[in-house]
Short mmCIF file of C-alpha atoms and ligand atoms in Angstrom, two decimals:
data_model
loop_
_atom_site.label_atom_id
_atom_site.label_comp_id
_atom_site.label_asym_id
_atom_site.label_seq_id
_atom_site.Cartn_x
_atom_site.Cartn_y
_atom_site.Cartn_z
CA MET A 25 0.13 -0.11 -0.05
CA ALA A 26 1.37 3.50 -0.96
CA ALA A 27 1.95 5.98 1.88
CA GLN A 28 -0.80 7.99 3.18
CA TYR A 29 -0.37 11.23 5.29
CA LEU A 30 -2.66 12.45 7.96
CA PHE A 31 -2.00 15.86 9.79
CA ARG A 32 -2.55 16.74 13.24
CA LEU A 33 -2.34 20.14 14.76
CA ASP A 34 -1.62 20.25 18.47
CA ASP A 35 -2.10 22.62 21.24
CA ALA A 36 -5.36 24.68 20.24
CA CYS A 37 -6.47 26.91 22.91
CA PRO A 38 -7.36 30.50 23.39
CA TRP A 39 -3.61 31.49 23.91
CA HIS A 40 -1.74 31.12 20.68
CA ASP A 41 0.11 32.74 17.94
CA ARG A 42 -2.73 34.11 15.98
CA ALA A 43 -0.69 34.68 12.63
CA ARG A 44 0.86 31.24 12.66
CA TRP A 45 -2.25 29.38 13.27
CA HIS A 46 -4.16 31.42 10.65
CA ALA A 47 -1.27 30.58 7.84
CA VAL A 48 -1.58 27.03 8.88
CA GLU A 49 -5.29 27.12 8.65
CA GLN A 50 -5.22 28.80 5.11
CA LEU A 51 -2.62 26.06 3.93
CA PHE A 52 -5.14 23.25 4.71
CA THR A 53 -7.97 25.25 3.49
CA ASP A 54 -6.33 25.85 0.22
CA HIS A 55 -5.67 22.27 -0.22
CA ASP A 56 -9.29 21.21 0.91
CA LEU A 57 -7.69 19.04 3.49
CA HIS A 58 -9.32 18.37 7.03
CA PRO A 59 -6.68 17.78 9.85
CA LEU A 60 -7.08 16.78 13.36
CA VAL A 61 -6.90 19.58 15.89
CA ALA A 62 -6.06 18.80 19.33
CA VAL A 63 -7.76 21.10 21.68
CA ILE A 64 -6.82 21.92 25.39
CA PRO A 65 -10.01 22.12 27.37
CA ASP A 66 -8.78 24.37 30.18
CA CYS A 67 -5.19 25.43 29.39
CA LYS A 68 -3.09 26.40 32.40
CA ASP A 69 0.31 25.76 30.58
CA PRO A 70 2.55 28.58 30.86
CA ALA A 71 4.07 27.98 27.62
CA PHE A 72 0.72 28.96 26.09
CA LEU A 73 -0.46 31.53 28.47
CA LYS A 74 2.39 33.86 27.26
CA TYR A 75 0.54 34.44 23.93
CA PRO A 76 -2.34 37.09 23.92
CA VAL A 77 -5.69 35.43 24.48
CA ASP A 78 -8.04 35.15 21.55
CA ALA A 79 -11.65 35.95 22.78
CA ASP A 80 -12.96 34.53 19.45
CA PHE A 81 -11.10 31.03 19.93
CA TRP A 82 -14.06 28.81 20.75
CA ALA A 83 -16.12 30.33 17.85
CA ARG A 84 -13.04 29.68 15.57
CA ALA A 85 -12.71 26.00 16.90
CA LYS A 86 -16.41 25.44 16.09
CA SER A 87 -15.87 26.97 12.62
CA TRP A 88 -12.93 24.39 12.09
CA GLN A 89 -15.24 21.65 13.15
CA GLU A 90 -18.02 23.00 10.73
CA LYS A 91 -15.63 22.86 7.83
CA GLY A 92 -14.93 19.27 8.49
CA TRP A 93 -11.91 19.25 10.73
CA THR A 94 -11.80 16.63 13.35
CA VAL A 95 -11.54 17.54 17.20
CA ALA A 96 -9.40 15.75 19.72
CA LEU A 97 -9.56 15.73 23.40
CA HIS A 98 -6.03 17.07 24.39
CA GLY A 99 -5.71 16.43 28.05
CA LEU A 100 -7.37 18.94 30.43
CA GLU A 101 -4.92 21.67 31.56
CA HIS A 102 -1.72 20.69 29.72
CA ILE A 103 0.33 20.72 33.15
CA PHE A 104 2.47 17.72 33.89
CA HIS A 105 2.11 16.23 37.26
CA THR A 106 3.86 12.80 37.20
CA HIS A 107 7.28 11.56 35.73
CA ASN A 108 5.81 8.51 34.35
CA ARG A 109 6.26 7.65 30.53
CA GLY A 110 3.02 5.75 30.07
CA LEU A 111 2.43 3.46 26.96
CA VAL A 112 4.24 5.61 24.37
CA PRO A 113 7.46 6.21 26.08
CA PHE A 114 8.76 9.58 24.47
CA ASN A 115 8.59 11.86 27.44
CA ALA A 116 9.09 11.12 31.13
CA TYR A 117 6.40 13.57 32.23
CA SER A 118 2.64 13.29 32.16
CA GLU A 119 -0.62 15.10 32.90
CA PHE A 120 -2.04 11.52 33.43
CA ALA A 121 0.07 8.54 33.44
CA GLY A 122 0.68 7.09 36.91
CA MET A 123 -2.40 8.83 38.47
CA PRO A 124 -5.20 6.82 40.25
CA LEU A 125 -7.96 5.81 37.86
CA SER A 126 -10.58 7.87 39.92
CA GLU A 127 -8.31 11.25 39.40
CA GLN A 128 -8.07 10.31 35.68
CA GLU A 129 -11.69 9.88 35.39
CA ALA A 130 -12.51 13.39 36.77
CA LYS A 131 -10.09 15.02 34.67
CA ILE A 132 -11.18 13.24 31.52
CA GLU A 133 -14.80 13.89 32.12
CA LEU A 134 -14.22 17.62 32.92
CA GLY A 135 -12.17 17.91 29.89
CA TYR A 136 -14.71 16.23 27.51
CA LYS A 137 -17.56 18.11 29.03
CA LEU A 138 -15.89 21.66 28.61
CA LEU A 139 -15.24 20.94 25.02
CA VAL A 140 -18.83 19.76 24.50
CA HIS A 141 -19.98 23.03 26.31
CA HIS A 142 -18.06 24.95 23.69
CA GLY A 143 -20.05 23.14 20.85
CA LEU A 144 -17.22 20.75 19.87
CA ARG A 145 -17.72 16.93 19.42
CA PRO A 146 -14.29 15.43 20.23
CA GLN A 147 -13.68 12.11 18.58
CA VAL A 148 -10.16 11.29 19.18
CA TRP A 149 -7.78 11.25 22.20
CA VAL A 150 -4.50 12.98 22.01
CA ALA A 151 -2.37 12.89 25.32
CA PRO A 152 -0.24 15.88 26.23
CA ALA A 153 3.31 14.83 25.79
CA HIS A 154 2.21 11.32 24.37
CA SER A 155 1.89 10.11 27.95
CA PHE A 156 -1.00 8.03 29.14
CA ASP A 157 -1.52 4.66 30.49
CA ARG A 158 -4.11 1.89 30.88
CA ASN A 159 -5.93 3.91 33.49
CA THR A 160 -6.26 6.84 31.04
CA LEU A 161 -7.93 4.44 28.53
CA LEU A 162 -10.24 2.96 31.21
CA ALA A 163 -11.18 6.70 32.09
CA ILE A 164 -11.79 7.62 28.49
CA ASN A 165 -13.75 4.41 27.94
CA ALA A 166 -15.97 5.18 31.14
CA LYS A 167 -16.44 8.96 30.72
CA THR A 168 -16.46 9.71 26.91
CA PRO A 169 -17.63 7.97 23.60
CA ILE A 170 -14.07 8.47 22.24
CA ARG A 171 -12.54 5.25 21.08
CA ILE A 172 -9.76 6.34 18.75
CA ILE A 173 -6.19 7.16 19.85
CA SER A 174 -3.83 9.48 17.83
CA ASP A 175 -0.54 8.04 18.99
CA GLY A 176 1.57 4.95 18.96
CA LEU A 177 4.35 3.63 16.94
CA SER A 178 3.60 1.36 13.94
CA ASN A 179 3.20 1.96 10.13
CA GLN A 180 -0.44 1.00 10.23
CA PRO A 181 -3.51 1.49 12.39
CA PHE A 182 -4.06 -1.24 15.02
CA SER A 183 -6.47 -2.10 18.02
CA ARG A 184 -5.26 -2.38 21.38
CA PHE A 185 -6.80 -2.28 24.85
CA GLY A 186 -10.35 -1.83 23.11
CA PHE A 187 -9.23 1.41 21.20
CA SER A 188 -8.41 1.79 17.58
CA TRP A 189 -4.94 3.59 17.44
CA ILE A 190 -4.07 5.67 14.43
CA PRO A 191 -0.19 5.64 14.87
CA GLN A 192 1.67 9.24 15.20
CA GLN A 193 5.39 9.23 14.03
CA LEU A 194 6.46 12.15 12.43
CA TRP A 195 6.75 15.96 13.38
CA ARG A 196 7.64 17.17 9.77
CA ALA A 197 6.17 16.43 6.53
CA ARG A 198 8.42 14.07 4.53
CA GLU A 199 7.87 11.47 1.77
CA LEU A 200 7.89 7.89 2.68
CA SER A 201 7.20 4.68 0.78
CA ARG A 202 4.22 2.88 2.42
CA GLY A 203 2.11 3.00 5.37
CA VAL A 204 -0.02 5.50 7.36
CA TRP A 205 1.80 8.14 8.70
CA THR A 206 0.52 11.00 11.04
CA ILE A 207 2.40 14.30 10.91
CA CYS A 208 2.08 16.31 14.11
CA LEU A 209 2.57 20.03 13.66
CA HIS A 210 2.77 22.73 16.49
CA PRO A 211 1.71 25.84 14.70
CA ASN A 212 2.71 28.19 17.52
CA GLU A 213 6.37 27.09 16.97
CA MET A 214 6.24 26.99 13.06
CA THR A 215 8.76 29.18 11.24
CA GLU A 216 8.31 30.61 7.88
CA LEU A 217 10.52 27.97 6.43
CA ASP A 218 8.40 25.19 8.15
CA LEU A 219 5.21 26.87 6.47
CA SER A 220 6.83 27.02 2.98
CA GLN A 221 8.00 23.39 3.38
CA LEU A 222 4.45 22.26 4.53
CA GLN A 223 3.03 24.12 1.48
CA ALA A 224 5.44 22.39 -0.80
CA PHE A 225 4.82 18.99 0.76
CA LEU A 226 0.98 19.52 0.21
CA GLN A 227 1.50 20.59 -3.46
CA ASP A 228 3.48 17.63 -4.25
CA ASN A 229 1.38 14.96 -2.25
CA ARG A 230 -1.94 16.25 -2.03
CA GLY A 231 -3.17 12.92 -3.48
CA ALA A 232 -1.77 10.97 -0.64
CA CYS A 233 -2.97 13.09 2.18
CA ILE A 234 -6.21 11.99 3.63
CA SER A 235 -8.79 13.82 5.90
CA TRP A 236 -9.53 12.48 9.16
CA GLN A 237 -13.15 11.84 8.61
CA ASP A 238 -11.94 9.21 6.17
CA ALA A 239 -9.37 7.84 8.43
CA LEU A 240 -12.01 7.48 11.20
CA ALA A 241 -14.64 5.83 8.89
CA SER A 242 -12.18 3.13 8.20
CA GLN A 243 -11.61 2.63 11.86
CA SER A 244 -15.13 2.57 13.21
CA GLN A 245 -15.44 -1.15 13.24
CA LEU A 246 -12.89 -2.12 15.86
CA GLY A 247 -13.47 -6.03 15.15
CA LYS A 248 -11.96 -5.37 11.71
CA ILE A 249 -8.88 -3.60 12.82
CA ARG A 250 -5.59 -5.53 12.91
CA PRO A 251 -4.74 -6.26 16.63
CA TYR A 252 -1.41 -4.93 18.04
CA GLY A 253 1.39 -7.70 17.66
CA LEU A 254 4.91 -8.46 17.12
CA PHE A 255 5.48 -6.24 14.04
CA ASP A 256 4.27 -3.22 15.84
CA ARG A 257 6.45 -4.07 18.84
CA LEU A 258 9.41 -4.30 16.38
CA PHE A 259 8.55 -1.20 14.73
CA SER A 260 8.47 0.67 18.01
CA LEU A 261 11.82 -0.82 19.20
CA LEU A 262 13.50 0.23 15.91
CA PHE A 263 12.01 3.75 16.00
CA LEU A 264 12.83 4.55 19.42
CA THR A 265 16.64 3.08 18.96
CA LEU A 266 16.89 5.22 15.72
CA ARG A 267 15.51 8.16 17.60
CA ARG A 268 18.04 7.85 20.45
CA ILE A 269 20.90 7.59 17.92
CA LYS A 270 19.71 10.60 15.97
CA ARG A 271 19.31 12.68 19.19
CA TYR A 272 22.98 11.80 20.30
CA ALA A 273 24.04 12.78 16.75
CA ARG A 274 22.03 16.11 16.62
CA PRO A 275 23.79 19.36 17.29
CA ALA A 276 23.18 20.94 20.78
CA GLY A 277 20.09 23.09 20.77
CA SER A 278 18.45 21.89 17.79
CA HIS A 279 14.86 21.04 17.66
CA ALA A 280 13.61 17.97 19.59
CA SER A 281 11.02 15.92 17.69
CA PRO A 282 8.23 14.48 19.96
CA GLN A 283 6.99 17.69 21.59
CA THR A 284 4.05 18.21 23.97
ZN1 LIG B 24 0.20 19.44 23.61
#
């Protein structure tokens, strides 16, 4: 199967770099492509509170949904309380992993209700810093109708712990030979060069880019999705090993890939 690309935009909340988010939105609109947007329900993260507040943010988020973008629940406050890596071991800090189930249920329920209160219909889970554990999944299962995770390492979607996982492996658009690849972008941090590279990628590969509604439609019947297995474990091991090698080889101060 030829490569297919999905795009995910992280850290949507009222505090953001308006010009950069607008530029990214324009690119996806120009290419008639519907990304996943990960929305923080009650942002308390100082990394975002430094931006001016956008009083119209929730109306704008609703307008994204109305034009076909898919909304993801991106934690609750985007504040890290534990040093637990969870199931996707990129970062040793988490808003959820390692916390008791009852606490996770309360946070997930509140986050989901806040997004619904703002008129959004979250269909996907995106953990801040990729860090979540089995209790997070139990909490999502108990408190929301969400059954799809955007995270994990493989080159194809898989089912695991009662959820459909659409893996997320890239933080910059690049051409690959085969598989389903989710490219996670952080619009607040994108430079002019990042934007022009994204535009070039979309121009050259629009036919291979799929909208999230299409991806979700193919993941809706959990019984038909390939279960997580040996191939995925090997993919994950190889990916994490290569990442470690690249990190050691990377010049000091350059951009780390899996962000929060
Ligand atoms: Zn985030």
